[in-house]
Amino acid sequence: DAGVIQSPRHEVTEMGQEVTLRCKPISGHNSLFWYRQTMMRGLELLIYFNNNVPIDDSGMPEDRFSAKMPNASFSTLKIQPSEPRDSAVYFCASSFQRNRGEQYFGPGTRLTVT
Amino acid sequence: AQKVTQAQTEISVVEKEDVTLDCVYETRDTTYYLFWYKQPPSGELVFLIRRNSFDEQNEISGRYSWNFQKSTSSFNFTITASQVVDSAVYFCALSEAWGATNKLIFGTGTLLAVQP
């Protein structure tokens, strides 16, 4: 079975542009998580979904960030407008909710905002 | 509040040495899970182990072993006979066992460098 798939793997954009990150979770998993990793702040949970419903978005830094999960096999994280401080590696992870915390991570998207 | 502390920021060892990565956690829950994840230089995060707070038995998997001590709120990770391929950042994490959420609280990570 394929692991968590993220696209793009690298994204370079200019400040003010819209950025959309994509994630396909592992088939059968019903929880999906978006994380951001930076040197300064480490791994931060941005938002997570159970059964396609957002459960906790308290980690979303501000209104410029939004996430959707229209179905069990696809999620997006959008930043509009992007700022240089959004530069980070964004990870998507999925799990089967009953397997508490056993999350499987995608390869990440390295975002650079100039 | 839940918290995970990995006091060791960086550790450097020579190949074949044993190394222990420390993890101390805080939680008010009586039931919880503990985890270790590995992040090699390639960047992906790899799940290594999950431990239920009810189960304090130590676990061994090949060269890896984990020591869970509830009395000291610690969940330490030992690599025996380290190899260069073990070089990575290792994260300890905690999650609650019940309720609607299954979010992970991560420590800040320990960078392990294994020199040949």
PDB file of C-alpha atoms in Angstrom, chain A residues 16-104:
ATOM      1  CA  GLY A  16       1.544  37.567  -1.642  1.00  0.00           C
ATOM      2  CA  GLN A  17       0.906  34.552  -3.831  1.00  0.00           C
ATOM      3  CA  GLU A  18      -1.540  31.816  -3.006  1.00  0.00           C
ATOM      4  CA  VAL A  19      -0.048  28.434  -2.154  1.00  0.00           C
ATOM      5  CA  THR A  20      -1.935  25.135  -2.092  1.00  0.00           C
ATOM      6  CA  LEU A  21      -0.454  22.003  -0.599  1.00  0.00           C
ATOM      7  CA  ARG A  22      -2.038  18.640  -1.260  1.00  0.00           C
ATOM      8  CA  CYS A  23      -2.233  15.399   0.630  1.00  0.00           C
ATOM      9  CA  LYS A  24      -3.550  11.926  -0.028  1.00  0.00           C
ATOM     10  CA  PRO A  25      -3.745   9.870   3.183  1.00  0.00           C
ATOM     11  CA  ILE A  26      -3.250   6.146   3.475  1.00  0.00           C
ATOM     12  CA  SER A  27      -6.350   4.308   2.321  1.00  0.00           C
ATOM     13  CA  GLY A  28      -8.500   3.290   5.274  1.00  0.00           C
ATOM     14  CA  HIS A  29      -7.106   5.867   7.669  1.00  0.00           C
ATOM     15  CA  ASN A  30      -9.756   8.164   9.086  1.00  0.00           C
ATOM     16  CA  SER A  31      -7.626  10.821  10.753  1.00  0.00           C
ATOM     17  CA  LEU A  32      -5.518  13.352   8.899  1.00  0.00           C
ATOM     18  CA  PHE A  33      -3.079  15.872  10.315  1.00  0.00           C
ATOM     19  CA  TRP A  34      -1.233  18.879   8.947  1.00  0.00           C
ATOM     20  CA  TYR A  35       2.039  19.854  10.636  1.00  0.00           C
ATOM     21  CA  ARG A  36       4.580  22.583  10.075  1.00  0.00           C
ATOM     22  CA  GLN A  37       8.254  22.180  10.940  1.00  0.00           C
ATOM     23  CA  THR A  38      10.711  25.035  11.355  1.00  0.00           C
ATOM     24  CA  MET A  39      14.017  25.326  13.125  1.00  0.00           C
ATOM     25  CA  MET A  40      12.644  27.918  15.499  1.00  0.00           C
ATOM     26  CA  ARG A  41       9.375  26.278  16.476  1.00  0.00           C
ATOM     27  CA  GLY A  42       9.958  22.590  15.787  1.00  0.00           C
ATOM     28  CA  LEU A  43       6.960  20.460  14.819  1.00  0.00           C
ATOM     29  CA  GLU A  44       3.649  22.220  15.182  1.00  0.00           C
ATOM     30  CA  LEU A  45       0.236  20.688  14.623  1.00  0.00           C
ATOM     31  CA  LEU A  46      -1.793  23.046  12.476  1.00  0.00           C
ATOM     32  CA  ILE A  47      -5.082  21.201  12.108  1.00  0.00           C
ATOM     33  CA  TYR A  48      -6.465  17.722  12.106  1.00  0.00           C
ATOM     34  CA  PHE A  49      -9.520  15.960  10.764  1.00  0.00           C
ATOM     35  CA  ASN A  50     -11.424  12.904  11.889  1.00  0.00           C
ATOM     36  CA  ASN A  51     -13.685  11.352   9.273  1.00  0.00           C
ATOM     37  CA  ASN A  52     -13.195  14.433   7.060  1.00  0.00           C
ATOM     38  CA  VAL A  53     -14.401  16.801   9.779  1.00  0.00           C
ATOM     39  CA  PRO A  54     -11.999  19.377  11.256  1.00  0.00           C
ATOM     40  CA  ILE A  55     -11.614  18.603  14.957  1.00  0.00           C
ATOM     41  CA  ASP A  56      -8.964  21.027  16.133  1.00  0.00           C
ATOM     42  CA  ASP A  57      -7.665  23.978  14.138  1.00  0.00           C
ATOM     43  CA  SER A  58      -6.219  25.859  17.084  1.00  0.00           C
ATOM     44  CA  GLY A  59      -2.745  25.520  15.598  1.00  0.00           C
ATOM     45  CA  MET A  60      -3.592  27.372  12.409  1.00  0.00           C
ATOM     46  CA  PRO A  61      -1.484  30.508  12.725  1.00  0.00           C
ATOM     47  CA  GLU A  62      -3.942  32.996  11.260  1.00  0.00           C
ATOM     48  CA  ASP A  63      -6.748  33.510   8.823  1.00  0.00           C
ATOM     49  CA  ARG A  64      -4.371  33.318   5.897  1.00  0.00           C
ATOM     50  CA  PHE A  65      -4.269  29.568   6.470  1.00  0.00           C
ATOM     51  CA  SER A  66      -7.159  27.300   5.595  1.00  0.00           C
ATOM     52  CA  ALA A  67      -7.540  23.549   5.229  1.00  0.00           C
ATOM     53  CA  LYS A  68     -10.165  21.346   3.673  1.00  0.00           C
ATOM     54  CA  MET A  69     -10.867  17.666   3.429  1.00  0.00           C
ATOM     55  CA  PRO A  70     -13.624  17.184   0.856  1.00  0.00           C
ATOM     56  CA  ASN A  71     -13.376  13.394   1.001  1.00  0.00           C
ATOM     57  CA  ALA A  72     -11.517  10.610   2.750  1.00  0.00           C
ATOM     58  CA  SER A  73      -8.717  10.515   0.208  1.00  0.00           C
ATOM     59  CA  PHE A  74      -7.779  14.144  -0.247  1.00  0.00           C
ATOM     60  CA  SER A  75      -6.931  17.223   1.762  1.00  0.00           C
ATOM     61  CA  THR A  76      -5.531  20.649   0.982  1.00  0.00           C
ATOM     62  CA  LEU A  77      -3.767  23.291   3.011  1.00  0.00           C
ATOM     63  CA  LYS A  78      -3.958  26.740   1.506  1.00  0.00           C
ATOM     64  CA  ILE A  79      -2.035  29.882   2.384  1.00  0.00           C
ATOM     65  CA  GLN A  80      -3.352  33.116   0.947  1.00  0.00           C
ATOM     66  CA  PRO A  81      -1.539  35.464   0.819  1.00  0.00           C
ATOM     67  CA  SER A  82       1.783  33.817   1.591  1.00  0.00           C
ATOM     68  CA  GLU A  83       4.505  35.568   3.582  1.00  0.00           C
ATOM     69  CA  PRO A  84       8.231  34.835   3.991  1.00  0.00           C
ATOM     70  CA  ARG A  85       7.639  33.673   7.571  1.00  0.00           C
ATOM     71  CA  ASP A  86       5.494  30.852   6.197  1.00  0.00           C
ATOM     72  CA  SER A  87       8.635  29.224   4.810  1.00  0.00           C
ATOM     73  CA  ALA A  88       8.824  25.780   6.394  1.00  0.00           C
ATOM     74  CA  VAL A  89       8.365  22.097   5.733  1.00  0.00           C
ATOM     75  CA  TYR A  90       4.716  21.122   5.826  1.00  0.00           C
ATOM     76  CA  PHE A  91       3.901  17.533   6.659  1.00  0.00           C
ATOM     77  CA  CYS A  92       0.691  15.656   6.245  1.00  0.00           C
ATOM     78  CA  ALA A  93       0.113  12.552   8.347  1.00  0.00           C
ATOM     79  CA  SER A  94      -2.684  10.043   8.605  1.00  0.00           C
ATOM     80  CA  SER A  95      -3.732   7.418  11.095  1.00  0.00           C
ATOM     81  CA  PHE A  96      -6.519   5.089  12.004  1.00  0.00           C
ATOM     82  CA  GLN A  97      -8.162   6.924  14.879  1.00  0.00           C
ATOM     83  CA  ARG A  98      -8.328   3.874  17.083  1.00  0.00           C
ATOM     84  CA  ASN A  99      -4.557   3.435  16.810  1.00  0.00           C
ATOM     85  CA  ARG A 100      -3.929   6.431  18.976  1.00  0.00           C
ATOM     86  CA  GLY A 101      -1.055   8.513  17.781  1.00  0.00           C
ATOM     87  CA  GLU A 102       0.396   5.953  15.381  1.00  0.00           C
ATOM     88  CA  GLN A 103       0.642   8.462  12.598  1.00  0.00           C
ATOM     89  CA  TYR A 104       2.232   7.905   9.236  1.00  0.00           C
TER      90      TYR A 104
END
